[in-house]
Tab-separated table of C-alpha atoms (C1' of nucleotides) in Angstrom:
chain	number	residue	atom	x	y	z
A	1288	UNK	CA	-37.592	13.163	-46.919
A	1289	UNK	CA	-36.446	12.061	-43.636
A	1290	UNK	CA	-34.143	8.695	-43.337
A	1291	UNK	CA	-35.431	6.287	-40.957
A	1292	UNK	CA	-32.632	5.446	-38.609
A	1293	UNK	CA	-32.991	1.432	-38.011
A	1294	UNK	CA	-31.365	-0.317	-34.911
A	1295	UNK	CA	-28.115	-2.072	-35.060
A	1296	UNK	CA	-28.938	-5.753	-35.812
A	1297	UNK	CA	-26.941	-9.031	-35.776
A	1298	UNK	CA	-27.825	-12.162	-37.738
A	1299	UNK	CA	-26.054	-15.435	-39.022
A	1300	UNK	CA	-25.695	-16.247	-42.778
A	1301	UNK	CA	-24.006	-19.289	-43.279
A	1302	UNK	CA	-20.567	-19.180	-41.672
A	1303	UNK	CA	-20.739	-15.643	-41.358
A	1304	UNK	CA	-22.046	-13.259	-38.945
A	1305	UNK	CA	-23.643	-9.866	-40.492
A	1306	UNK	CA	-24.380	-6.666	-38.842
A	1307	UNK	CA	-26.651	-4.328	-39.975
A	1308	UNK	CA	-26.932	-0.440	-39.446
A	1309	UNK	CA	-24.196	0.127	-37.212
A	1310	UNK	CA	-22.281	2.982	-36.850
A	1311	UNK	CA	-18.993	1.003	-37.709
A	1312	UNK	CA	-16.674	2.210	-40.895
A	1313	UNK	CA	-14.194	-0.003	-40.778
A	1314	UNK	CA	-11.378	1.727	-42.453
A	1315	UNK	CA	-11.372	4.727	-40.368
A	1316	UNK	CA	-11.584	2.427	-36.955
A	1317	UNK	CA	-9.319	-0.042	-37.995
A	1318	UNK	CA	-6.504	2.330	-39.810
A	1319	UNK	CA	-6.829	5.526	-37.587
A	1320	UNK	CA	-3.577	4.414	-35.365
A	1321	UNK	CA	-5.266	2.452	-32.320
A	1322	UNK	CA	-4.659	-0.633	-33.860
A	1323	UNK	CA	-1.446	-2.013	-35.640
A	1324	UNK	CA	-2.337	-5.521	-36.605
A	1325	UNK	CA	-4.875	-4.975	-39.162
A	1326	UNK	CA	-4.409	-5.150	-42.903
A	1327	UNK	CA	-6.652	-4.521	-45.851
A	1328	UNK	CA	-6.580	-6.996	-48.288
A	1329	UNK	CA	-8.879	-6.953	-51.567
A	1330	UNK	CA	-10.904	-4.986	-49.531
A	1331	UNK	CA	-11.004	-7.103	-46.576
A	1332	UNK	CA	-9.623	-6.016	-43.611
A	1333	UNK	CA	-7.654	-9.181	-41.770
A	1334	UNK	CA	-5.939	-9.405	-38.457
A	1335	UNK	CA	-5.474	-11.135	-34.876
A	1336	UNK	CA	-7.169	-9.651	-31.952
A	1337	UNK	CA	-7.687	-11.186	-28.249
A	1338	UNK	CA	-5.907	-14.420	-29.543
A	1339	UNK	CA	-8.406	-14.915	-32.460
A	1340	UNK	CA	-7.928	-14.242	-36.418
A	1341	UNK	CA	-10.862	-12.222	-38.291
A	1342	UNK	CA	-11.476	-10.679	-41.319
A	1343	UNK	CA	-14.456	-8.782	-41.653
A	1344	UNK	CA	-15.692	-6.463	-44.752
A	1345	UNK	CA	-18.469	-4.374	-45.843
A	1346	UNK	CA	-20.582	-5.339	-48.059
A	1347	UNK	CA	-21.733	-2.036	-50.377
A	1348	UNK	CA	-25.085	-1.932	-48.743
A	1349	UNK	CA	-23.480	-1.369	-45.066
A	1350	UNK	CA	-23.833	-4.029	-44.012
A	1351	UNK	CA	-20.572	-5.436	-42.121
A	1352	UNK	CA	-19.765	-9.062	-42.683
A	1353	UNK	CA	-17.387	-11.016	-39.858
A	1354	UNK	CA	-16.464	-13.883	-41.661
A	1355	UNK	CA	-16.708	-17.351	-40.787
A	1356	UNK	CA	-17.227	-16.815	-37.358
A	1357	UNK	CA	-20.235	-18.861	-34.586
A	1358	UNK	CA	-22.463	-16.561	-33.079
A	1359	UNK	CA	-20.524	-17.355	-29.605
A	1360	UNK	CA	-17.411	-15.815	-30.261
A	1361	UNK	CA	-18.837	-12.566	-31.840
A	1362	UNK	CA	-20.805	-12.394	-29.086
A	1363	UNK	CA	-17.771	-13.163	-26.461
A	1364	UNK	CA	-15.234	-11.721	-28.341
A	1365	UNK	CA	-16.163	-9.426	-31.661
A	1366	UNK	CA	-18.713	-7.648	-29.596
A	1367	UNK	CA	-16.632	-6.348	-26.618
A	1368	UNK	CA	-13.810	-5.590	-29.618
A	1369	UNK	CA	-15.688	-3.368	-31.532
A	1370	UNK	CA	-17.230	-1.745	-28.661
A	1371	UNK	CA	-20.622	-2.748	-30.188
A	1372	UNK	CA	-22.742	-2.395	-26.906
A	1373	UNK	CA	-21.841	0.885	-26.705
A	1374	UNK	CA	-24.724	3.765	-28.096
A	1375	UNK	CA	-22.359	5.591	-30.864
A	1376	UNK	CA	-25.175	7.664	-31.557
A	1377	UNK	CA	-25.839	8.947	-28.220
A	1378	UNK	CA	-22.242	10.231	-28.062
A	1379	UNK	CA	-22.483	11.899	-31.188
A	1380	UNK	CA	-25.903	13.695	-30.094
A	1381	UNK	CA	-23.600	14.641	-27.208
A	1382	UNK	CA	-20.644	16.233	-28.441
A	1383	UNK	CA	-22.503	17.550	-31.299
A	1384	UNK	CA	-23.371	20.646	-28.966
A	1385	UNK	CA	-20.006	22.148	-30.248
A	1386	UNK	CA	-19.978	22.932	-33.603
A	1387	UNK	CA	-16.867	22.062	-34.466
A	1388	UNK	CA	-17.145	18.341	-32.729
A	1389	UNK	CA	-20.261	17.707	-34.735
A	1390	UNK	CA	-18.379	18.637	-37.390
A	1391	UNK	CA	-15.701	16.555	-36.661
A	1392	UNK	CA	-18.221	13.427	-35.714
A	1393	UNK	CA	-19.651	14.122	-39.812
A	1394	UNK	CA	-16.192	13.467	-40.699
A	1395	UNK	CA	-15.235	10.634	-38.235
A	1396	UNK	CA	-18.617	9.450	-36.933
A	1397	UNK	CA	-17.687	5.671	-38.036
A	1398	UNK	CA	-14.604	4.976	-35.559
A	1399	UNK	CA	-14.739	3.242	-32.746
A	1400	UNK	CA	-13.234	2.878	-29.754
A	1401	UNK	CA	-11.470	-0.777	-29.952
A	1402	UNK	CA	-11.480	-2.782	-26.597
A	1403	UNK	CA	-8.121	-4.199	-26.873
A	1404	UNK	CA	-6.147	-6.693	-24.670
A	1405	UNK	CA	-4.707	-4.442	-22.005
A	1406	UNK	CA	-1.277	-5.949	-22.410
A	1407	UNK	CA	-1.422	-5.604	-26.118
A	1408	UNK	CA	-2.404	-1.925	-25.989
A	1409	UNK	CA	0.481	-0.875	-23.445
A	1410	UNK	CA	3.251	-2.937	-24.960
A	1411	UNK	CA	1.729	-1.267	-28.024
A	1412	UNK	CA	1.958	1.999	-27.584
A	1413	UNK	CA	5.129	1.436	-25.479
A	1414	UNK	CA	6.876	0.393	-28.870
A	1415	UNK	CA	4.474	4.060	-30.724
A	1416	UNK	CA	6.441	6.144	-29.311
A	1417	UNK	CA	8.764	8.805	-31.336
A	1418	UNK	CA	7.308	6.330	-34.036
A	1419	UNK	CA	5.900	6.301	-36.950
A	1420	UNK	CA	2.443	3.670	-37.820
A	1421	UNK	CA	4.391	1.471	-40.756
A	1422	UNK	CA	7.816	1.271	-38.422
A	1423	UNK	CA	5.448	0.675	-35.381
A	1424	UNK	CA	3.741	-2.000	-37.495
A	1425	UNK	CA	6.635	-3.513	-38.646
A	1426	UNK	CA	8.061	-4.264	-35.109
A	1427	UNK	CA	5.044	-5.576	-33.570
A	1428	UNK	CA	5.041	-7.885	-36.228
A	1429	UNK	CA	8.005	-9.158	-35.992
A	1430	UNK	CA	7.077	-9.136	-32.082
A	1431	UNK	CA	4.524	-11.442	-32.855
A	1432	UNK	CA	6.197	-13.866	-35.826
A	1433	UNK	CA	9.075	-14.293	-33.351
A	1434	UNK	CA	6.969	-14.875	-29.902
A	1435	UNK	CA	3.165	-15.291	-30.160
A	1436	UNK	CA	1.652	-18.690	-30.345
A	1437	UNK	CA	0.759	-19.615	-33.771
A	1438	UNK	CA	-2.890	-19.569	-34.561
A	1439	UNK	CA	-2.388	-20.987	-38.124
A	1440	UNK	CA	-2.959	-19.618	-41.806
A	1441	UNK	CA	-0.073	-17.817	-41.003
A	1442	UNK	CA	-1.667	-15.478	-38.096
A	1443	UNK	CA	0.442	-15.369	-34.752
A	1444	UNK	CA	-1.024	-14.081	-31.094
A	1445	UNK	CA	0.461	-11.089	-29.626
A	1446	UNK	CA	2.723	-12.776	-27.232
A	1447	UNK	CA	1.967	-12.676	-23.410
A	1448	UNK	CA	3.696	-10.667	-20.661
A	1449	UNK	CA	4.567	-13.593	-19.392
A	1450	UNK	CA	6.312	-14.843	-22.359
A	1451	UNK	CA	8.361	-11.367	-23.064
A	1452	UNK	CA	8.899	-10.990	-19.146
A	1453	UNK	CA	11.506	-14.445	-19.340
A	1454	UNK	CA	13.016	-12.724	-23.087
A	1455	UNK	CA	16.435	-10.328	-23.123
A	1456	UNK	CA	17.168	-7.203	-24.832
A	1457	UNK	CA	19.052	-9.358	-27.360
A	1458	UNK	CA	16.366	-11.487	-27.582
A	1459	UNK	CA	14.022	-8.605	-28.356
A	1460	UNK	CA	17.412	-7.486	-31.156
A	1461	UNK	CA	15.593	-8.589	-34.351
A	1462	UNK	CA	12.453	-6.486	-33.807
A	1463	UNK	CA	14.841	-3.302	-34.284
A	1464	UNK	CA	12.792	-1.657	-31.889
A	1465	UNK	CA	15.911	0.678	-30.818
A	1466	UNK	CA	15.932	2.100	-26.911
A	1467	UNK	CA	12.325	0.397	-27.101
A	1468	UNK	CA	13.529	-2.776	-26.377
A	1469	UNK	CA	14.663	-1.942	-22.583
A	1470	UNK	CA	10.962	-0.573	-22.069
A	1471	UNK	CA	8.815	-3.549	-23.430
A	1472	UNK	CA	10.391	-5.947	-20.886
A	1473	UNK	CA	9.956	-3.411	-18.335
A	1474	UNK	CA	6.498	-3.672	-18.842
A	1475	UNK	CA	6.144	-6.904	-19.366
A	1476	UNK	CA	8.177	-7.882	-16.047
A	1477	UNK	CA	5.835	-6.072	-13.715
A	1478	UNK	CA	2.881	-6.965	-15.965
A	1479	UNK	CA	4.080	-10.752	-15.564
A	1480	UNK	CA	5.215	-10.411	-11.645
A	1481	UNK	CA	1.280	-9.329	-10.629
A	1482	UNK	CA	3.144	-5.873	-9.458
A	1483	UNK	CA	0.874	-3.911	-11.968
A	1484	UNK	CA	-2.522	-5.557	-12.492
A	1485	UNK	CA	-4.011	-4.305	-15.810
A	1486	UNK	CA	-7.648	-5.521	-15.289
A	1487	UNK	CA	-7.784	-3.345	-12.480
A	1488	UNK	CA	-6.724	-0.494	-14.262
A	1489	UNK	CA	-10.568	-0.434	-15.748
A	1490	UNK	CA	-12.164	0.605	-12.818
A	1491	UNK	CA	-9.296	2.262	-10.320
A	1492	UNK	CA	-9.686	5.698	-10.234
A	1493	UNK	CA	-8.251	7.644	-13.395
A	1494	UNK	CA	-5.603	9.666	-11.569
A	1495	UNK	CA	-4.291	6.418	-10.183
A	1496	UNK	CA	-4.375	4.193	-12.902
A	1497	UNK	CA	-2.189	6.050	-14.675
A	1498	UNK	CA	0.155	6.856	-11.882
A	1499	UNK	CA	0.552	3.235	-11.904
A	1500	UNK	CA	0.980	2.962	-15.658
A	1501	UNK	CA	4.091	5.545	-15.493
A	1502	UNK	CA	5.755	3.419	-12.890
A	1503	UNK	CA	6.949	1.633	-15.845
A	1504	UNK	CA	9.837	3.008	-17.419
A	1505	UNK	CA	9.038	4.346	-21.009
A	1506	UNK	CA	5.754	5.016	-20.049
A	1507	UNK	CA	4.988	8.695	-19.977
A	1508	UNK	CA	1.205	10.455	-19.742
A	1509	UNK	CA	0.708	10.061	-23.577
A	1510	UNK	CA	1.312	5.932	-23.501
A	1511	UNK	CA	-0.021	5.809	-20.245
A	1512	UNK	CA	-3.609	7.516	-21.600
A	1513	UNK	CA	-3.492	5.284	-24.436
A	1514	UNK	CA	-2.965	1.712	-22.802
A	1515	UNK	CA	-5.938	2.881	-20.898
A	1516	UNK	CA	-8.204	3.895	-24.044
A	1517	UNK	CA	-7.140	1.579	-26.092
A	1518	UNK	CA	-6.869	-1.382	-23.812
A	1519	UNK	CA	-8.926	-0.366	-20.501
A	1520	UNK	CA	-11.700	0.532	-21.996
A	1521	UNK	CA	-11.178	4.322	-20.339
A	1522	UNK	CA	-13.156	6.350	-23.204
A	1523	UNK	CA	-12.373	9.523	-20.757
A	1524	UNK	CA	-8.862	9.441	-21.379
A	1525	UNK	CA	-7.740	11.996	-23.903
A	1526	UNK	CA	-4.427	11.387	-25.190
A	1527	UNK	CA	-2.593	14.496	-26.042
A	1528	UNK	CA	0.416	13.691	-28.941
A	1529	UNK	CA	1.744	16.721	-30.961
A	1530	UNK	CA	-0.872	16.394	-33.489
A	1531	UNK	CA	-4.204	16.376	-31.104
A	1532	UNK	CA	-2.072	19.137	-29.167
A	1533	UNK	CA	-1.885	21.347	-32.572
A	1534	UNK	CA	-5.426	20.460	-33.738
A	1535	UNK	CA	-6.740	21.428	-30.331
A	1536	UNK	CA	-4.933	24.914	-29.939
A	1537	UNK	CA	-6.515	25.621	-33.582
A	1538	UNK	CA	-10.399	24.474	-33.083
A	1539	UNK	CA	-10.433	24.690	-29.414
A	1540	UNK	CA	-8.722	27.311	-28.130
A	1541	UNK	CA	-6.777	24.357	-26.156
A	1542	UNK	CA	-9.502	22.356	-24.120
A	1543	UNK	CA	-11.811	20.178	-25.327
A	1544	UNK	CA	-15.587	21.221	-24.647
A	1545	UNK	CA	-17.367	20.288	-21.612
A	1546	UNK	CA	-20.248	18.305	-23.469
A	1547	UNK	CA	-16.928	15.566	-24.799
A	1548	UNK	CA	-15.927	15.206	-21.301
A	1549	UNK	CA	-17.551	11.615	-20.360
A	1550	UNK	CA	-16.776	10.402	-23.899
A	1551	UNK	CA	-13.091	12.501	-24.655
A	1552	UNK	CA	-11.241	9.281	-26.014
A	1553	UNK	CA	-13.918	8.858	-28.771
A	1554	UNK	CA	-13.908	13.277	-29.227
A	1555	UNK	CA	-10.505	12.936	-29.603
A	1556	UNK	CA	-10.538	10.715	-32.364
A	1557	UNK	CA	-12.770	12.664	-34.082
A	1558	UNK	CA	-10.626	15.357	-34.034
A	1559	UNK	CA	-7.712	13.752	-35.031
A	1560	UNK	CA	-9.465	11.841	-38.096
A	1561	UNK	CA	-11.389	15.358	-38.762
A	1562	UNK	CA	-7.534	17.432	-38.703
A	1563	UNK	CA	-6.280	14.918	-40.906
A	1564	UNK	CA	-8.889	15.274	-43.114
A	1565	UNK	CA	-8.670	18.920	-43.528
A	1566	UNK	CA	-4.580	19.021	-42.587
A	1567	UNK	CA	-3.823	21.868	-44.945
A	1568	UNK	CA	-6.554	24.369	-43.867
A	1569	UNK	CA	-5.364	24.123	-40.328
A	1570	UNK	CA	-1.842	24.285	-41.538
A	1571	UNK	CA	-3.203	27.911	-42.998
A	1572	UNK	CA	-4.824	29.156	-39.943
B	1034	DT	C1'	17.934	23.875	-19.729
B	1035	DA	C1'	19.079	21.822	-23.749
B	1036	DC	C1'	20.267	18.002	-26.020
B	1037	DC	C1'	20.812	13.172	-27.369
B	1038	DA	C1'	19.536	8.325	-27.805
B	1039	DG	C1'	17.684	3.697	-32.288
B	1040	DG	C1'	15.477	3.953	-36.324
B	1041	DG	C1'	12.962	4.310	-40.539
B	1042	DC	C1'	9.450	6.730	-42.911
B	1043	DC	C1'	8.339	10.840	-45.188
B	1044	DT	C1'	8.894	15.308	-47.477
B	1045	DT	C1'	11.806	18.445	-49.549
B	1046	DT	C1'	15.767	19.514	-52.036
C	1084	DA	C1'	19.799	10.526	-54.992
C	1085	DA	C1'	20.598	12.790	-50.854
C	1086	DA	C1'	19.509	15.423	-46.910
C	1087	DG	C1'	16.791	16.779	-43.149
C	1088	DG	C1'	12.534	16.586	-40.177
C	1089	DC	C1'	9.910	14.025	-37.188
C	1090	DC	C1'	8.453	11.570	-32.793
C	1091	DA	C1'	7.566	10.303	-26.464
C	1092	DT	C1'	10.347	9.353	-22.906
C	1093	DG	C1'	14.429	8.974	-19.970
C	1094	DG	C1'	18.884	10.226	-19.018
C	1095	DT	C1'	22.871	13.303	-18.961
DNA sequence: TACCAGGGCCTTT
DNA sequence: AAAGGCCATGGT
């Protein structure tokens, strides 16, 4: 018996918008460390992306349900986010000529690569590093209680570079974001002063891009590769952290295979979500 | 080169 | 309950 694979689809149903047969699990893209705004609750996962609340669940058929939201903005802003134009299943044909990714893509195949605001994803990962997800959490939080514009029901926007560039260290004091701090306004000052343009950053070549990302101070090659995944829509970039560098010396020898190359960002989570998965055998090897 | 800087979560004791 | 490990980057 062979499964028919059906197309992705999109309809309304009332307030809601339902998809259909997409290659979206939402707890493994929405909880696999790309993303530090989103919260499950009773089953729903909730949180503020590109200036907008959402929650959005799955329904036990599949089917994935973005709640009370117009066809417009999932169109203009759900689509983009969850990277929903993009052919998931291509990829996975692609690096699925290693072994050990398609392995890795039966594990993981649900993630996605979130488009995220490009200032949100640097000043994110700015605050990741030597960090751990519920301290990181916690801080961009309190980031975003303390400076975003409120969007009501409680839900704040991450606040703009040009809103952190006029704050102060001490300002910046009750996120307890330690040495942090100093970096974030970095960031956001030569975000803010047009000095680094970020929507350039998704078409400039790769070497430079990131050059230009590790002008800012705090900004090494791991934050620099993920403000451009994460928030530059750069699915080449492979960022290497200690984990992805220990899970790659153990299934790879090192370097990734050739057939990830154009898609590495999405490989690499794969990998990570597949050596998290199977942590202890790989601690045994 | 080796170490420390904020800090809090996590695992081990 | 307490102690120690961990982490990405910059600075000494």
């Amino acid at each position: 018996m062979t499964a028919v694979k059906e197309r992705p689809s999109v309809r309304q149903e009332g307030a809601d918008i339902v998809l259909s047969s997409a290659r979206l699990v939402l707890a493994d893209t929405l909880d696999c460390g790309q993303a530090f705004r989103w919260e499950n609750r009773l089953g729903r996962w909730c949180g503020v992306a590109m200036g907008r609340a959402l929650c959005v669940y799955e329904r036990p058929n599949g089917d994935i349900v973005f709640a009370d939201t117009s066809p417009e903005i999932f169109d203009s802003v759900w689509r983009p986010y969850f990277d929903l134009d993009r052919d998931y299943e291509a990829v996975i044909e692609a690096v699925s000529q290693d072994p050990v990714l398609k392995r890795a893509a039966g594990f993981a195949g649900g993630i996605r690569i979130l488009r995220q605001d490009p200032w949100e994803a640097l000043c994110s990962f700015i605050i990741s590093q030597n960090n751990n997800i519920p301290r990181i959490k916690g801080i961009i939080s309190r980031l975003c209680e303390g400076f975003g514009e409120p969007l009501g029901g409680g839900n704040f926007a991450f606040p703009s570079a040009q809103t952190v560039a006029a704050l102060t260290v001490d300002d910046l004091a009750p996120l307890r974001s330690g040495f942090r701090a100093k970096y974030i306004l970095d960031a956001a000052c030569r975000v803010a002063s047009g000095e680094i343009e970020l929507d350039a950053l998704s078409s400039a070549p790769l070497d430079s891009a990131r050059a230009e990302l590790m002008r800012i101070k705090g900004v090494g090659p791991k934050v620099a590769d993920c403000a451009l995944l994460f928030g530059c829509g750069r699915i080449e970039c492979f960022p290497v952290d200690v984990w992805i560098g220990r899970a790659m010396k153990t299934l790879f020898d090192g370097s990734l295979p050739e057939c990830a190359a154009p898609f590495a960002g999405i490989a690499q989570q794969y990998i990570f979500h597949y050596a998290r998965m199977t942590k202890l055998q790989i601690e045994d090897l």
